[in-house]
Amino acid sequence: MRRAVPAVRRGTGPDVGPRLPLGGATLLSVLIASALVAAGCGTEPTPHATATCGTHQTQRDAQRAKDTVDADGDGVYCESLPCPCDGTPDDGRRSRSRSAAAAPTSGSSTTAGPDGGRSDATPPLGDGAGGVDEDPAGCTVVPRTVDIGISGTRYPEVRRHWERAIREGQPRVLTVRRAGAAVRRTELLRGIPTRPGEDRDEYPPAMARDRVSASVAYVDAAQNRGAGTVQGVKLRRYCSGQRFRVVWY
């Protein structure tokens, strides 16, 4: 006599929820969606650099082409190339004229000694497009301390000097003060001899202090002028009164 086998309901049970039949149309939809995801459809393509900074003659050329690597991700390409330069992208904040910029405040600094220096032929770091003592047209002041990225691997001598100056008491957070920068710089470097192949580097820069005294050190001329170009491009968008700090990367 054959024993009756109890019927088993497929697709149900204590550990298995109800299962829906997977029809041909549903299966086809799943396969198509998987193929689209694998192919990257519906997503933005990742940009790749197609050139190097050496491809371009000036920073403006590289900025307009946007075909190189932006090392610090700030939107400014090939910052070490010579000017003419293009400014940094607008951050959406309303510009203020320099007459509306915050008034500079006094800061402390130490007097340069005979072991320092920077080339008289080099303009102060961060000078404006209208001249070393003038703010550039359309500049802005934002209510925060902005970070200015400069490559410490490309300009190691400048980095060592600035970090040493900060350890010795110079301020880390600076304020743009373009008015009178040329006079402060000339007075600071008076009597400090020049050296072939080296510049007399200042910290704080003349355009970021309100008095003559500052730390001065001899550094490689190419490094000093390259770092100066980078900082000048990145500060061009900001008026006097803007607080900033240099972040080395």
Coordinates of C-alpha atoms in Angstrom, one line a residue:
M1 CA 0.0 0.0 0.0
R2 CA 1.5 3.4 -1.0
R3 CA 1.8 6.0 1.8
A4 CA 0.3 9.3 1.0
V5 CA 2.9 12.1 0.8
P6 CA 1.8 15.5 2.2
A7 CA 1.7 18.3 -0.3
V8 CA 4.4 20.9 0.0
R9 CA 3.6 24.5 -0.9
R10 CA 6.6 25.7 -2.9
G11 CA 8.0 29.2 -2.2
T12 CA 6.6 29.5 1.4
G13 CA 7.7 28.4 4.8
P14 CA 9.1 29.8 8.0
D15 CA 12.4 30.9 6.4
V16 CA 11.3 31.7 2.9
G17 CA 8.9 34.6 2.0
P18 CA 6.5 34.4 -0.9
R19 CA 8.2 34.3 -4.2
L20 CA 6.9 36.0 -7.3
P21 CA 7.2 34.3 -10.7
L22 CA 10.0 35.8 -12.8
G23 CA 8.6 36.2 -16.2
G24 CA 10.5 36.7 -19.4
A25 CA 9.8 40.4 -19.6
T26 CA 11.0 41.0 -16.0
L27 CA 14.1 38.9 -16.6
L28 CA 14.9 40.9 -19.7
S29 CA 14.5 44.2 -17.8
V30 CA 16.9 43.1 -15.1
L31 CA 19.5 42.0 -17.7
I32 CA 19.2 45.4 -19.6
A33 CA 19.6 47.4 -16.4
S34 CA 22.6 45.4 -15.3
A35 CA 24.2 45.9 -18.7
L36 CA 23.6 49.7 -18.5
V37 CA 25.2 49.9 -15.1
A38 CA 28.2 47.9 -16.2
A39 CA 28.7 50.2 -19.2
G40 CA 28.5 53.3 -17.0
C41 CA 25.4 54.7 -18.8
G42 CA 23.6 57.5 -17.0
T43 CA 26.7 58.7 -15.1
E44 CA 29.1 61.5 -15.8
P45 CA 32.3 60.5 -17.5
T46 CA 35.5 60.9 -15.4
P47 CA 37.7 63.5 -17.0
H48 CA 41.3 62.5 -17.8
A49 CA 44.3 64.8 -18.4
T50 CA 45.3 64.8 -22.0
A51 CA 48.3 67.2 -21.6
T52 CA 50.9 68.4 -19.2
C53 CA 51.7 71.9 -18.1
G54 CA 54.7 71.9 -20.4
T55 CA 52.3 71.8 -23.3
H56 CA 51.2 75.4 -22.6
Q57 CA 53.2 78.6 -22.7
T58 CA 51.3 80.5 -20.0
Q59 CA 48.9 79.8 -17.1
R60 CA 46.1 81.5 -19.0
D61 CA 46.5 79.0 -21.9
A62 CA 46.4 76.0 -19.4
Q63 CA 43.4 77.5 -17.6
R64 CA 41.4 77.9 -20.7
A65 CA 42.3 74.5 -22.1
K66 CA 41.6 72.6 -18.8
D67 CA 43.3 69.6 -20.1
T68 CA 45.9 69.1 -17.4
V69 CA 45.8 67.8 -13.8
D70 CA 44.6 70.2 -11.1
A71 CA 46.9 69.1 -8.4
D72 CA 45.1 70.6 -5.4
G73 CA 41.6 70.6 -6.8
D74 CA 41.0 74.4 -6.5
G75 CA 40.1 74.9 -10.2
V76 CA 43.4 76.6 -11.1
Y77 CA 45.5 74.8 -13.6
C78 CA 49.3 74.8 -14.0
E79 CA 49.8 77.4 -11.3
S80 CA 53.6 77.5 -11.8
L81 CA 53.4 78.7 -15.4
P82 CA 54.2 82.3 -16.0
C83 CA 51.5 84.9 -16.5
P84 CA 49.4 86.2 -18.2
C85 CA 47.1 84.3 -15.8
D86 CA 43.4 83.6 -15.4
G87 CA 41.9 84.1 -12.0
T88 CA 40.3 81.4 -9.8
P89 CA 36.7 80.5 -10.4
D90 CA 34.0 82.5 -8.7
D91 CA 32.6 81.0 -5.5
G92 CA 29.2 82.6 -6.0
R93 CA 29.7 85.2 -3.3
R94 CA 28.9 88.9 -4.0
S95 CA 32.0 91.0 -4.7
R96 CA 32.8 94.0 -2.6
S97 CA 34.9 97.0 -3.7
R98 CA 38.1 97.7 -1.8
S99 CA 36.4 100.8 -0.2
A100 CA 34.0 98.4 1.4
A101 CA 36.6 95.9 2.5
A102 CA 37.3 95.3 6.2
A103 CA 39.8 97.7 7.7
P104 CA 43.2 96.2 8.3
T105 CA 44.2 95.5 11.9
S106 CA 47.7 95.6 13.4
G107 CA 49.8 92.4 13.8
S108 CA 53.1 91.5 15.4
S109 CA 56.2 90.5 13.5
T110 CA 59.9 90.2 14.1
T111 CA 62.7 92.2 12.5
A112 CA 64.7 90.7 9.8
G113 CA 68.4 89.9 10.5
P114 CA 71.4 89.9 8.2
D115 CA 70.9 86.2 7.4
G116 CA 67.8 86.7 5.3
G117 CA 66.8 87.9 1.8
R118 CA 64.6 88.2 -1.3
S119 CA 65.4 89.6 -4.7
D120 CA 64.6 93.2 -5.4
A121 CA 63.5 92.3 -8.9
T122 CA 60.7 90.1 -7.6
P123 CA 57.3 91.8 -7.0
P124 CA 55.6 91.2 -3.6
L125 CA 53.6 88.0 -3.4
G126 CA 50.0 88.4 -4.3
D127 CA 50.2 91.8 -6.0
G128 CA 47.0 92.9 -7.8
A129 CA 46.5 93.2 -11.5
G130 CA 46.3 97.0 -11.2
G131 CA 49.7 97.3 -9.4
V132 CA 51.3 96.1 -6.2
D133 CA 49.4 98.6 -4.0
E134 CA 46.0 98.2 -5.7
D135 CA 43.2 95.7 -5.3
P136 CA 42.2 94.0 -8.6
A137 CA 38.9 95.0 -10.1
G138 CA 36.0 92.9 -9.0
C139 CA 37.7 91.4 -6.0
T140 CA 35.8 90.2 -3.0
V141 CA 36.0 89.7 0.8
V142 CA 34.4 86.6 2.3
P143 CA 33.6 86.2 6.0
R144 CA 36.0 83.3 6.6
T145 CA 39.7 82.5 6.5
V146 CA 40.4 81.1 3.0
D147 CA 43.1 78.4 2.4
I148 CA 45.7 79.1 -0.3
G149 CA 47.2 75.9 -1.5
I150 CA 50.9 75.9 -2.6
S151 CA 53.0 72.9 -3.5
G152 CA 55.6 72.3 -0.7
T153 CA 57.3 69.6 -2.8
R154 CA 57.8 72.1 -5.7
Y155 CA 58.9 75.0 -3.5
P156 CA 60.5 73.3 -0.4
E157 CA 62.9 76.1 0.4
V158 CA 60.0 78.6 0.6
R159 CA 58.0 76.2 2.7
R160 CA 60.9 75.6 5.2
H161 CA 61.4 79.4 5.6
W162 CA 57.7 80.1 6.2
E163 CA 57.2 77.3 8.6
R164 CA 60.3 78.3 10.5
A165 CA 59.0 81.9 10.7
I166 CA 55.7 80.7 12.1
R167 CA 57.5 78.6 14.8
E168 CA 59.4 81.8 15.7
G169 CA 56.3 83.7 16.3
Q170 CA 55.1 85.1 12.9
P171 CA 51.3 84.7 12.3
R172 CA 49.9 81.7 10.5
V173 CA 46.7 83.5 9.5
L174 CA 47.4 86.6 7.4
T175 CA 45.4 89.5 6.1
V176 CA 45.6 90.9 2.6
R177 CA 47.0 94.5 2.9
R178 CA 48.1 95.7 -0.5
A179 CA 48.3 99.4 0.2
G180 CA 51.9 100.4 0.9
A181 CA 53.3 96.9 0.2
A182 CA 56.1 98.2 -2.1
V183 CA 57.3 100.7 0.5
R184 CA 57.3 98.1 3.2
R185 CA 59.3 95.7 1.1
T186 CA 61.8 98.2 0.0
E187 CA 62.4 99.3 3.6
L188 CA 62.7 95.7 4.9
L189 CA 65.3 94.7 2.3
R190 CA 67.4 97.8 2.6
G191 CA 70.9 96.8 3.5
I192 CA 70.4 93.1 3.0
P193 CA 72.7 92.1 0.1
T194 CA 71.5 90.1 -2.9
R195 CA 73.0 86.8 -3.9
P196 CA 73.3 85.2 -7.4
G197 CA 70.6 82.6 -8.0
E198 CA 68.8 83.4 -4.7
D199 CA 65.9 85.7 -3.6
R200 CA 65.4 87.4 -0.3
D201 CA 62.1 85.8 0.7
E202 CA 59.8 87.6 3.2
Y203 CA 57.3 86.2 5.6
P204 CA 54.7 87.5 6.1
P205 CA 54.8 88.8 2.5
A206 CA 54.7 92.6 2.1
M207 CA 51.1 92.5 0.9
A208 CA 50.1 90.6 4.0
R209 CA 51.5 92.8 6.8
D210 CA 51.0 96.3 8.1
R211 CA 54.6 97.1 9.2
V212 CA 58.1 96.9 7.8
S213 CA 59.5 94.1 10.0
A214 CA 59.3 90.5 8.9
S215 CA 61.3 87.3 8.7
V216 CA 63.7 87.2 5.7
A217 CA 65.7 84.3 4.3
Y218 CA 67.7 83.5 1.2
V219 CA 65.9 80.8 -0.9
D220 CA 66.2 79.5 -4.5
A221 CA 65.1 82.3 -6.8
A222 CA 63.1 80.0 -9.1
Q223 CA 61.2 78.5 -6.2
N224 CA 60.5 81.9 -4.6
R225 CA 59.1 83.4 -7.8
G226 CA 57.1 80.2 -8.6
A227 CA 55.5 80.3 -5.2
G228 CA 54.9 84.0 -5.6
T229 CA 53.1 83.5 -8.9
V230 CA 50.9 80.7 -7.4
Q231 CA 49.9 82.8 -4.4
G232 CA 49.4 85.9 -6.6
V233 CA 46.9 84.0 -8.8
K234 CA 45.0 82.6 -5.9
L235 CA 44.7 85.8 -4.0
R236 CA 43.8 87.9 -7.0
R237 CA 40.1 87.4 -6.4
Y238 CA 40.3 88.8 -2.9
C239 CA 40.3 92.4 -1.7
S240 CA 42.4 93.9 1.1
G241 CA 41.0 92.9 4.4
Q242 CA 40.6 89.2 3.4
R243 CA 42.0 86.7 5.9
F244 CA 43.9 83.8 4.5
R245 CA 46.5 81.1 5.3
V246 CA 48.8 79.1 3.2
V247 CA 48.3 75.3 3.1
W248 CA 51.2 73.3 1.8
Y249 CA 50.5 70.1 0.0

